[in-house]
Tab-separated table of C-alpha atoms in Angstrom:
chain	number	residue	atom	x	y	z
A	1	MET	CA	63.313	24.271	-92.764
A	2	GLU	CA	60.968	22.148	-90.679
A	3	LYS	CA	63.091	22.805	-87.592
A	4	ASP	CA	63.029	26.538	-88.298
A	5	ASN	CA	59.249	26.539	-88.589
A	6	LYS	CA	58.929	24.582	-85.373
A	7	TYR	CA	61.285	27.017	-83.624
A	8	ARG	CA	59.264	30.011	-84.834
A	9	GLU	CA	56.045	28.391	-83.653
A	10	GLU	CA	57.534	27.686	-80.225
A	11	LEU	CA	58.877	31.241	-80.042
A	12	GLN	CA	55.468	32.649	-80.975
A	13	SER	CA	53.797	30.415	-78.383
A	14	TYR	CA	56.323	31.552	-75.788
A	15	ASN	CA	55.758	35.237	-76.589
A	16	ASN	CA	51.984	34.787	-76.422
A	17	ALA	CA	52.290	33.084	-73.042
A	18	VAL	CA	54.513	35.872	-71.691
A	19	GLY	CA	52.077	38.487	-72.974
A	20	LEU	CA	49.048	36.831	-71.398
A	21	ILE	CA	50.774	36.235	-68.056
A	22	LYS	CA	52.088	39.809	-68.002
A	23	GLN	CA	48.599	41.164	-68.719
A	24	ALA	CA	47.117	39.007	-65.938
A	25	ILE	CA	49.762	40.215	-63.463
A	26	LEU	CA	49.167	43.886	-64.315
A	27	GLN	CA	45.394	43.451	-64.057
A	28	SER	CA	45.768	41.741	-60.700
A	29	GLN	CA	48.092	44.480	-59.451
A	30	TYR	CA	45.619	47.125	-60.560
A	31	ARG	CA	42.769	45.327	-58.816
A	32	SER	CA	44.849	44.931	-55.651
A	33	VAL	CA	45.721	48.635	-55.604
A	34	LYS	CA	42.068	49.554	-56.150
A	35	LEU	CA	40.957	47.207	-53.366
A	36	ILE	CA	43.534	48.698	-50.991
A	37	THR	CA	42.484	52.214	-51.972
A	38	GLY	CA	38.826	51.294	-51.520
A	39	GLU	CA	39.518	49.845	-48.069
A	40	GLN	CA	41.411	52.976	-47.062
A	41	LEU	CA	38.615	55.247	-48.304
A	42	SER	CA	36.054	53.131	-46.453
A	43	LEU	CA	38.119	53.352	-43.250
A	44	TYR	CA	38.607	57.114	-43.568
A	45	PHE	CA	34.921	57.593	-44.342
A	46	GLY	CA	33.923	55.659	-41.214
A	47	ILE	CA	36.393	57.540	-39.005
A	48	GLY	CA	35.376	60.847	-40.575
A	49	ARG	CA	31.703	60.211	-39.891
A	50	TYR	CA	32.488	59.208	-36.299
A	51	VAL	CA	34.589	62.341	-35.762
A	52	SER	CA	31.914	64.505	-37.375
A	53	VAL	CA	29.123	63.259	-35.111
A	54	ASN	CA	31.197	63.797	-31.979
A	55	SER	CA	32.913	67.062	-32.867
A	56	ARG	CA	30.014	68.933	-34.436
A	57	ASN	CA	27.518	68.486	-31.608
A	58	GLY	CA	29.700	69.824	-28.794
A	59	THR	CA	30.622	66.436	-27.337
A	60	TRP	CA	34.310	67.097	-27.983
A	61	GLY	CA	36.260	70.252	-27.282
A	62	ASN	CA	38.379	72.059	-29.853
A	63	SER	CA	41.613	70.314	-28.896
A	64	VAL	CA	40.302	66.735	-28.814
A	65	ILE	CA	41.181	65.882	-32.436
A	66	ASN	CA	44.811	66.918	-31.973
A	67	ARG	CA	45.022	65.004	-28.700
A	68	ILE	CA	43.594	61.879	-30.379
A	69	SER	CA	46.202	62.199	-33.146
A	70	GLU	CA	49.060	62.470	-30.638
A	71	GLN	CA	47.827	59.491	-28.621
A	72	LEU	CA	47.484	57.343	-31.760
A	73	LYS	CA	51.100	58.092	-32.672
A	74	ARG	CA	52.238	57.020	-29.213
A	75	GLU	CA	50.252	53.772	-29.232
A	76	LEU	CA	50.933	52.912	-32.898
A	77	PRO	CA	54.546	53.956	-33.625
A	78	GLY	CA	55.156	54.555	-37.322
A	79	LEU	CA	51.473	55.258	-38.034
A	80	ARG	CA	51.090	57.675	-40.927
A	81	GLY	CA	48.145	59.670	-42.193
A	82	PHE	CA	46.551	60.437	-38.836
A	83	SER	CA	47.742	63.949	-38.074
A	84	GLY	CA	45.201	66.300	-36.579
A	85	GLN	CA	44.756	67.972	-39.975
A	86	ASN	CA	44.286	64.678	-41.775
A	87	ILE	CA	41.650	63.543	-39.294
A	88	ARG	CA	39.828	66.806	-39.990
A	89	ASN	CA	40.164	66.004	-43.692
A	90	MET	CA	38.503	62.642	-43.036
A	91	ARG	CA	35.667	64.510	-41.386
A	92	SER	CA	35.292	66.835	-44.390
A	93	PHE	CA	35.439	63.842	-46.744
A	94	ALA	CA	32.658	62.013	-44.876
A	95	GLU	CA	30.480	65.086	-44.480
A	96	TYR	CA	30.609	65.876	-48.178
A	97	TRP	CA	30.039	62.395	-49.608
A	98	GLU	CA	27.503	61.073	-47.091
A	99	LYS	CA	24.680	63.049	-48.678
A	100	TYR	CA	25.492	61.652	-52.141
A	101	LEU	CA	26.470	58.064	-51.482
A	102	LYS	CA	23.183	57.022	-49.859
A	103	CYS	CA	24.471	53.721	-48.529
A	104	SER	CA	22.081	50.797	-48.713
A	105	PRO	CA	19.820	50.093	-45.701
A	106	SER	CA	22.067	47.266	-44.516
A	107	ALA	CA	24.957	49.708	-44.402
A	108	SER	CA	23.033	52.501	-42.684
A	109	ILE	CA	21.331	50.773	-39.777
A	110	LEU	CA	23.362	52.717	-37.230
A	111	LYS	CA	21.522	55.591	-35.593
A	112	PRO	CA	23.226	58.948	-34.958
A	113	THR	CA	23.574	58.057	-31.266
A	114	ASP	CA	25.253	54.773	-32.249
A	115	LEU	CA	27.691	56.632	-34.508
A	116	GLN	CA	28.978	58.510	-31.464
A	117	MET	CA	30.289	55.218	-30.100
A	118	VAL	CA	30.939	53.009	-33.154
A	119	ILE	CA	33.110	53.384	-36.260
A	120	ASP	CA	31.562	51.530	-39.187
A	121	ILE	CA	34.505	50.877	-41.504
A	122	ASP	CA	32.310	48.949	-43.965
A	123	ALA	CA	29.674	51.624	-44.533
A	124	PHE	CA	31.579	52.865	-47.549
A	125	SER	CA	32.576	49.552	-49.102
A	126	LEU	CA	31.728	48.711	-52.692
A	127	GLN	CA	29.639	45.725	-51.629
A	128	LYS	CA	27.278	47.905	-49.575
A	129	TRP	CA	27.326	50.960	-51.806
A	130	SER	CA	23.833	51.560	-53.077
A	131	THR	CA	23.221	51.700	-56.832
A	132	ILE	CA	20.953	54.692	-56.194
A	133	SER	CA	23.913	57.007	-56.688
A	134	THR	CA	24.101	56.383	-60.410
A	135	GLU	CA	25.779	59.717	-61.149
A	136	ILE	CA	28.932	58.510	-59.372
A	137	ASN	CA	31.262	56.143	-61.188
A	138	ARG	CA	32.224	53.814	-58.336
A	139	ASP	CA	35.252	52.374	-60.122
A	140	ASP	CA	36.643	55.852	-60.726
A	141	PHE	CA	35.838	56.913	-57.179
A	142	LEU	CA	37.656	53.964	-55.602
A	143	SER	CA	40.632	54.211	-57.964
A	144	ILE	CA	42.111	57.453	-56.646
A	145	SER	CA	43.757	58.012	-53.305
A	146	PHE	CA	42.442	59.937	-50.342
A	147	SER	CA	45.037	62.638	-51.077
A	148	HIS	CA	43.608	63.040	-54.582
A	149	HIS	CA	40.098	63.298	-53.180
A	150	MET	CA	41.113	66.003	-50.736
A	151	GLU	CA	42.949	68.016	-53.399
A	152	ILE	CA	39.700	68.094	-55.357
A	153	LEU	CA	37.468	68.837	-52.348
A	154	HIS	CA	39.722	71.713	-51.325
A	155	LYS	CA	39.242	73.206	-54.807
A	156	THR	CA	35.493	72.776	-55.320
A	157	LYS	CA	32.299	71.484	-53.770
A	158	ASP	CA	30.398	71.258	-57.066
A	159	LEU	CA	29.541	67.585	-57.663
A	160	ASN	CA	29.845	67.702	-61.464
A	161	GLU	CA	33.225	69.396	-61.242
A	162	ILE	CA	34.428	66.889	-58.635
A	163	LEU	CA	33.349	63.925	-60.751
A	164	PHE	CA	35.067	65.478	-63.773
A	165	TYR	CA	38.400	65.753	-61.942
A	166	ILE	CA	38.068	62.247	-60.488
A	167	HIS	CA	37.534	60.800	-63.965
A	168	GLN	CA	40.369	62.816	-65.505
A	169	THR	CA	42.718	61.707	-62.721
A	170	VAL	CA	41.944	58.064	-63.473
A	171	LEU	CA	42.059	58.575	-67.237
A	172	HIS	CA	45.426	60.355	-67.299
A	173	LYS	CA	46.936	58.613	-64.240
A	174	TRP	CA	47.765	61.940	-62.585
A	175	ASP	CA	49.729	61.922	-59.364
A	176	LYS	CA	48.742	64.369	-56.647
A	177	TYR	CA	50.959	67.125	-58.024
A	178	ASP	CA	49.718	66.734	-61.601
A	179	LEU	CA	46.167	66.993	-60.292
A	180	ARG	CA	47.035	70.082	-58.278
A	181	ASP	CA	48.395	71.761	-61.403
A	182	ARG	CA	45.269	70.869	-63.381
A	183	LEU	CA	43.082	72.274	-60.598
A	184	LYS	CA	45.041	75.525	-60.681
A	185	GLU	CA	44.560	75.699	-64.433
A	186	ASN	CA	40.807	75.238	-63.907
A	187	ILE	CA	40.522	72.844	-66.842
A	188	TYR	CA	36.951	71.979	-65.848
A	189	LYS	CA	35.832	75.507	-66.683
A	190	ILE	CA	37.784	75.405	-69.946
A	191	ASN	CA	36.273	72.039	-70.841
A	192	ASN	CA	32.781	73.122	-69.813
A	193	THR	CA	32.777	76.156	-72.093
A	194	ALA	CA	34.281	74.511	-75.166
A	195	THR	CA	32.548	72.334	-77.738
A	196	ASN	CA	35.437	69.911	-78.047
A	197	ASN	CA	36.806	66.796	-76.377
A	198	PHE	CA	40.482	67.804	-76.330
A	199	ILE	CA	40.902	67.420	-72.565
A	200	GLN	CA	39.602	63.838	-72.690
A	201	THR	CA	41.469	62.650	-75.787
A	202	MET	CA	44.872	64.380	-75.848
A	203	PRO	CA	47.913	64.531	-73.579
A	204	ILE	CA	47.176	67.333	-71.157
A	205	ALA	CA	49.946	69.655	-72.404
A	206	ASP	CA	48.720	69.357	-76.013
A	207	ALA	CA	45.096	69.612	-74.899
A	208	ARG	CA	45.756	72.960	-73.219
A	209	LYS	CA	47.387	74.249	-76.403
A	210	ALA	CA	44.498	73.024	-78.548
A	211	VAL	CA	41.868	74.506	-76.231
A	212	GLY	CA	43.646	77.851	-76.366
A	213	MET	CA	44.137	77.675	-80.127
A	214	PHE	CA	40.680	76.788	-81.459
A	215	LYS	CA	37.644	78.986	-80.921
A	216	ASP	CA	33.953	78.207	-80.618
A	217	GLU	CA	33.035	80.782	-83.273
A	218	TYR	CA	34.920	82.379	-86.159
A	219	LEU	CA	34.159	85.643	-87.887
A	220	LEU	CA	34.918	85.209	-91.584
A	221	ASP	CA	34.150	88.813	-92.405
A	222	TYR	CA	36.081	88.640	-95.677
A	223	ILE	CA	33.484	86.213	-97.041
A	224	ASN	CA	30.411	87.892	-98.455
A	225	VAL	CA	28.143	85.356	-100.095
A	226	GLU	CA	26.116	88.138	-101.682
A	227	GLU	CA	29.119	89.037	-103.814
A	228	ILE	CA	29.772	85.434	-104.884
A	229	GLU	CA	28.208	84.378	-108.198
A	230	ILE	CA	25.224	82.402	-106.944
A	231	ASN	CA	22.717	83.246	-109.647
A	232	LYS	CA	23.227	79.835	-111.224
A	233	ILE	CA	22.953	78.036	-107.891
A	234	GLU	CA	19.689	77.655	-106.026
A	235	ASP	CA	21.376	77.646	-102.629
A	236	VAL	CA	24.709	78.618	-101.187
A	237	ASP	CA	26.415	75.343	-100.262
A	238	GLU	CA	29.678	74.386	-98.614
A	239	ARG	CA	31.649	74.670	-101.865
A	240	ILE	CA	30.785	78.370	-102.093
A	241	VAL	CA	32.164	79.054	-98.625
A	242	GLU	CA	35.129	76.784	-99.302
A	243	SER	CA	35.904	78.586	-102.543
A	244	ALA	CA	35.832	81.932	-100.754
A	245	ILE	CA	38.129	80.595	-98.026
A	246	ILE	CA	40.616	79.289	-100.591
A	247	SER	CA	40.605	82.695	-102.286
A	248	ASN	CA	41.383	84.252	-98.909
A	249	ILE	CA	43.496	81.425	-97.475
A	250	LYS	CA	46.045	83.739	-95.851
A	251	LYS	CA	43.292	85.623	-94.029
A	252	PHE	CA	41.655	82.363	-93.030
A	253	ILE	CA	44.882	81.043	-91.508
A	254	MET	CA	45.375	84.312	-89.634
A	255	THR	CA	41.795	84.048	-88.374
A	256	PHE	CA	42.172	80.433	-87.364
A	257	GLY	CA	45.382	80.755	-85.380
A	258	ARG	CA	49.154	80.503	-85.354
A	259	ASP	CA	51.510	77.971	-86.901
A	260	PHE	CA	49.053	76.635	-89.487
A	261	ALA	CA	50.282	75.492	-92.886
A	262	PHE	CA	47.754	74.904	-95.674
A	263	VAL	CA	48.004	71.402	-97.161
A	264	GLY	CA	45.089	71.474	-99.586
A	265	ASN	CA	41.345	71.517	-100.180
A	266	GLN	CA	39.235	68.597	-101.380
A	267	TYR	CA	42.226	66.488	-100.382
A	268	ASN	CA	42.094	63.112	-102.127
A	269	LEU	CA	41.887	60.124	-99.765
A	270	GLU	CA	41.437	56.545	-100.913
A	271	VAL	CA	40.635	53.531	-98.744
A	272	PHE	CA	39.015	50.192	-99.716
A	273	ASN	CA	38.227	51.582	-103.183
A	274	GLU	CA	36.363	54.484	-101.586
A	275	VAL	CA	37.424	58.001	-102.516
A	276	LEU	CA	36.983	60.717	-99.879
A	277	PHE	CA	37.434	64.469	-100.178
A	278	PRO	CA	37.713	66.383	-96.877
A	279	ASP	CA	37.138	70.088	-97.426
A	280	LEU	CA	40.270	71.655	-95.918
A	281	LEU	CA	43.491	70.123	-94.605
A	282	PHE	CA	46.117	71.955	-92.585
A	283	PHE	CA	49.192	71.068	-90.569
A	284	ASN	CA	49.848	72.763	-87.249
A	285	ARG	CA	53.504	72.994	-86.231
A	286	GLU	CA	52.769	73.787	-82.587
A	287	LEU	CA	50.623	70.676	-82.120
A	288	ASN	CA	52.625	68.627	-84.657
A	289	CYS	CA	49.512	67.205	-86.271
A	290	LEU	CA	47.213	67.402	-89.259
A	291	VAL	CA	44.035	69.419	-88.793
A	292	VAL	CA	41.115	68.512	-91.037
A	293	ILE	CA	38.250	70.976	-91.336
A	294	GLU	CA	34.847	70.025	-92.664
A	295	LEU	CA	32.501	72.840	-93.703
A	296	LYS	CA	28.725	72.708	-93.351
A	297	LYS	CA	26.326	75.391	-94.484
A	298	GLY	CA	23.567	74.746	-91.938
A	299	THR	CA	22.912	73.538	-88.425
A	300	PHE	CA	25.059	70.887	-86.753
A	301	LYS	CA	23.928	67.279	-87.240
A	302	SER	CA	25.288	64.224	-85.439
A	303	SER	CA	25.947	62.490	-88.784
A	304	TYR	CA	28.576	65.134	-89.565
A	305	ILE	CA	30.732	63.808	-86.715
A	306	GLY	CA	30.743	60.327	-88.225
A	307	GLN	CA	31.908	61.787	-91.525
A	308	LEU	CA	34.647	63.813	-89.805
A	309	GLN	CA	35.710	60.777	-87.776
A	310	THR	CA	36.146	58.770	-90.993
A	311	TYR	CA	38.389	61.456	-92.505
A	312	MET	CA	40.496	61.551	-89.330
A	313	LYS	CA	40.915	57.776	-89.268
A	314	VAL	CA	42.025	57.573	-92.897
A	315	LEU	CA	44.397	60.522	-92.483
A	316	ASP	CA	45.977	58.866	-89.455
A	317	ASP	CA	46.327	55.543	-91.270
A	318	LYS	CA	47.394	56.800	-94.713
A	319	VAL	CA	48.850	60.301	-94.418
A	320	ARG	CA	50.162	60.936	-90.916
A	321	LYS	CA	53.936	60.558	-90.446
A	322	PRO	CA	55.264	58.306	-87.648
A	323	HIS	CA	56.574	61.271	-85.626
A	324	GLU	CA	53.311	63.243	-85.846
A	325	ASN	CA	50.490	63.331	-83.340
A	326	PRO	CA	46.977	62.072	-84.184
A	327	THR	CA	44.857	64.227	-86.478
A	328	ILE	CA	42.529	66.850	-84.998
A	329	GLY	CA	39.130	67.295	-86.643
A	330	ILE	CA	37.173	70.543	-86.679
A	331	LEU	CA	33.599	70.767	-87.903
A	332	LEU	CA	32.753	74.297	-89.004
A	333	CYS	CA	29.029	74.962	-89.406
A	334	LYS	CA	26.657	77.920	-89.329
A	335	GLU	CA	24.763	76.957	-86.173
A	336	ALA	CA	25.235	74.456	-83.339
A	337	ASP	CA	23.484	73.709	-80.078
A	338	LYS	CA	26.341	73.470	-77.558
A	339	SER	CA	24.619	70.955	-75.275
A	340	PHE	CA	23.770	68.668	-78.173
A	341	VAL	CA	27.321	68.874	-79.545
A	342	GLU	CA	28.790	67.944	-76.151
A	343	TYR	CA	26.393	65.011	-75.900
A	344	VAL	CA	27.385	63.706	-79.344
A	345	ILE	CA	31.179	64.006	-79.095
A	346	ARG	CA	31.731	63.028	-75.463
A	347	ASP	CA	32.223	59.313	-76.191
A	348	TYR	CA	34.571	59.738	-79.163
A	349	ASN	CA	38.195	58.914	-78.387
A	350	THR	CA	39.759	61.055	-81.111
A	351	PRO	CA	40.329	64.820	-80.700
A	352	MET	CA	37.659	66.899	-82.385
A	353	GLY	CA	35.777	70.119	-81.960
A	354	VAL	CA	32.746	71.888	-83.394
A	355	ALA	CA	32.741	75.608	-84.160
A	356	THR	CA	30.385	78.007	-85.881
A	357	TYR	CA	31.163	80.779	-88.327
A	358	LYS	CA	29.630	84.057	-89.402
A	359	THR	CA	30.078	85.941	-92.662
A	360	THR	CA	29.371	89.587	-93.469
A	361	SER	CA	25.820	88.726	-94.522
A	362	ASP	CA	25.137	87.361	-91.013
A	363	MET	CA	26.006	90.666	-89.356
A	364	ASP	CA	23.522	93.388	-88.635
A	365	GLU	CA	23.867	96.642	-90.574
A	366	LYS	CA	25.449	98.493	-87.654
A	367	THR	CA	28.178	95.869	-87.298
A	368	ARG	CA	28.837	95.757	-91.045
A	369	ASN	CA	29.152	99.533	-91.185
A	370	SER	CA	31.652	99.478	-88.320
A	371	LEU	CA	34.049	97.251	-90.275
A	372	PRO	CA	36.910	99.034	-92.068
A	373	ASN	CA	36.508	99.508	-95.806
A	374	ILE	CA	38.750	97.079	-97.692
A	375	GLU	CA	39.649	99.577	-100.400
A	376	ASP	CA	40.570	102.219	-97.807
A	377	LEU	CA	42.788	99.692	-96.031
A	378	LYS	CA	44.506	98.830	-99.323
A	379	LYS	CA	45.221	102.539	-99.972
A	380	LEU	CA	46.499	102.970	-96.415
A	381	LEU	CA	48.838	99.979	-96.758
C-alpha cells in the first residue's frame, strides 16, 4: 500500500512537471513567433515608409519598384515576400499606420529628407512604440502576420473595423483564408448592429447562425396586456407577460425562430442551497444548446446581465449534456439603449444577447388596426 501511494505521488509529480514544462515551451514558442512577426512588421514598415517618401514625390519613376524587386531577387536568391506588388503593399501599410502609431520622439528623429536615404527598421518596434496610441492593442497588432494586415487593409480603411478584425483574428487564430472569408461575410457590420456578443464568444460557424437566428426586437402582437386580468395587480410585471407567452407558446416559438423546443418556464435550478427560477428555457437543435430567456418589464439594467449569467452558469454545470454546446442567454426587456448594452456585455465570455419586445398595447392605433382580426383568421382557417 505504501509503495502504491509513493508511486501515485511520483506519477502525479511527473505529470505536473510535464504540464509545467509543456506550458513554458508553448508560451516561449508563442513569444518567439510574436517577436519574429513584430520584427517583420517593423522591417516592412520601415521599407514601406522609405518607398513612400521616394515614390510619392516624383523621385522615382513608375517602374522603379519593379526594378528594385527584380534586383533584390538576383542579389538575394531565395528571397521571398519582395515582389513589386508586396513592396507596394509595404508602402500602403506604412502610409496607413504612420498617422495612428505616432512613434515616440526617439523613434521619429529622422526628417523627411533623411527618410529618402535611410530605412529605419526600428521605428515600428514595440520598445519605441509610443503609448499615445492607446486605442491600438499592441499585442494584438504584433501577433498577426503582414498578410493578415494586408487582407484587412484591402477590405477597409476604418480604424475601428480594422482593430475589430485584428482582435478577432488573434482571438480565433484565423489563418489568412479564414480571415478572408470573415471579411467577405462582413461580420463587423453584423456585430456592430447586434446587441449580442456571439461573434466574440462562439465558434464562428455557430456565431453566424446565432446572429442570423436572434433578433434585436420581437413583436409579440398576440400579447395584449389590456385583456389580461390585471385589476388585482397594481402593475403589469414579468409574470404577466410570461403567462401570456406560455398560453401562446407555439406562436412565441414561431416568432422566435426555427428549431426551438420548449423545455419549461420557471425552471427549477438548485446550487449551494440556492433555488433559482429562470423564466423560459428552450433547446435549439440547430445550435445544439440550451437557450435561457429572462423577461423584464422595463428598461435594461446592467444587473440583469449578472442574473442571466448566473442562470447560464448553473445550466451549463447542472443541466447541459456533455455533447451540447454552452448555453445561450437572451434578456428580453421593453426598452434598451444599444450603446449601453454593448458596453455592459462586451467583456463577458459567455454567449448572450439583449432584445426588446413590443405588445399590441405598444402599437399606435393605425398599426393595431392593420393587424388581421384573430377571429376572422380562425374562420378562414
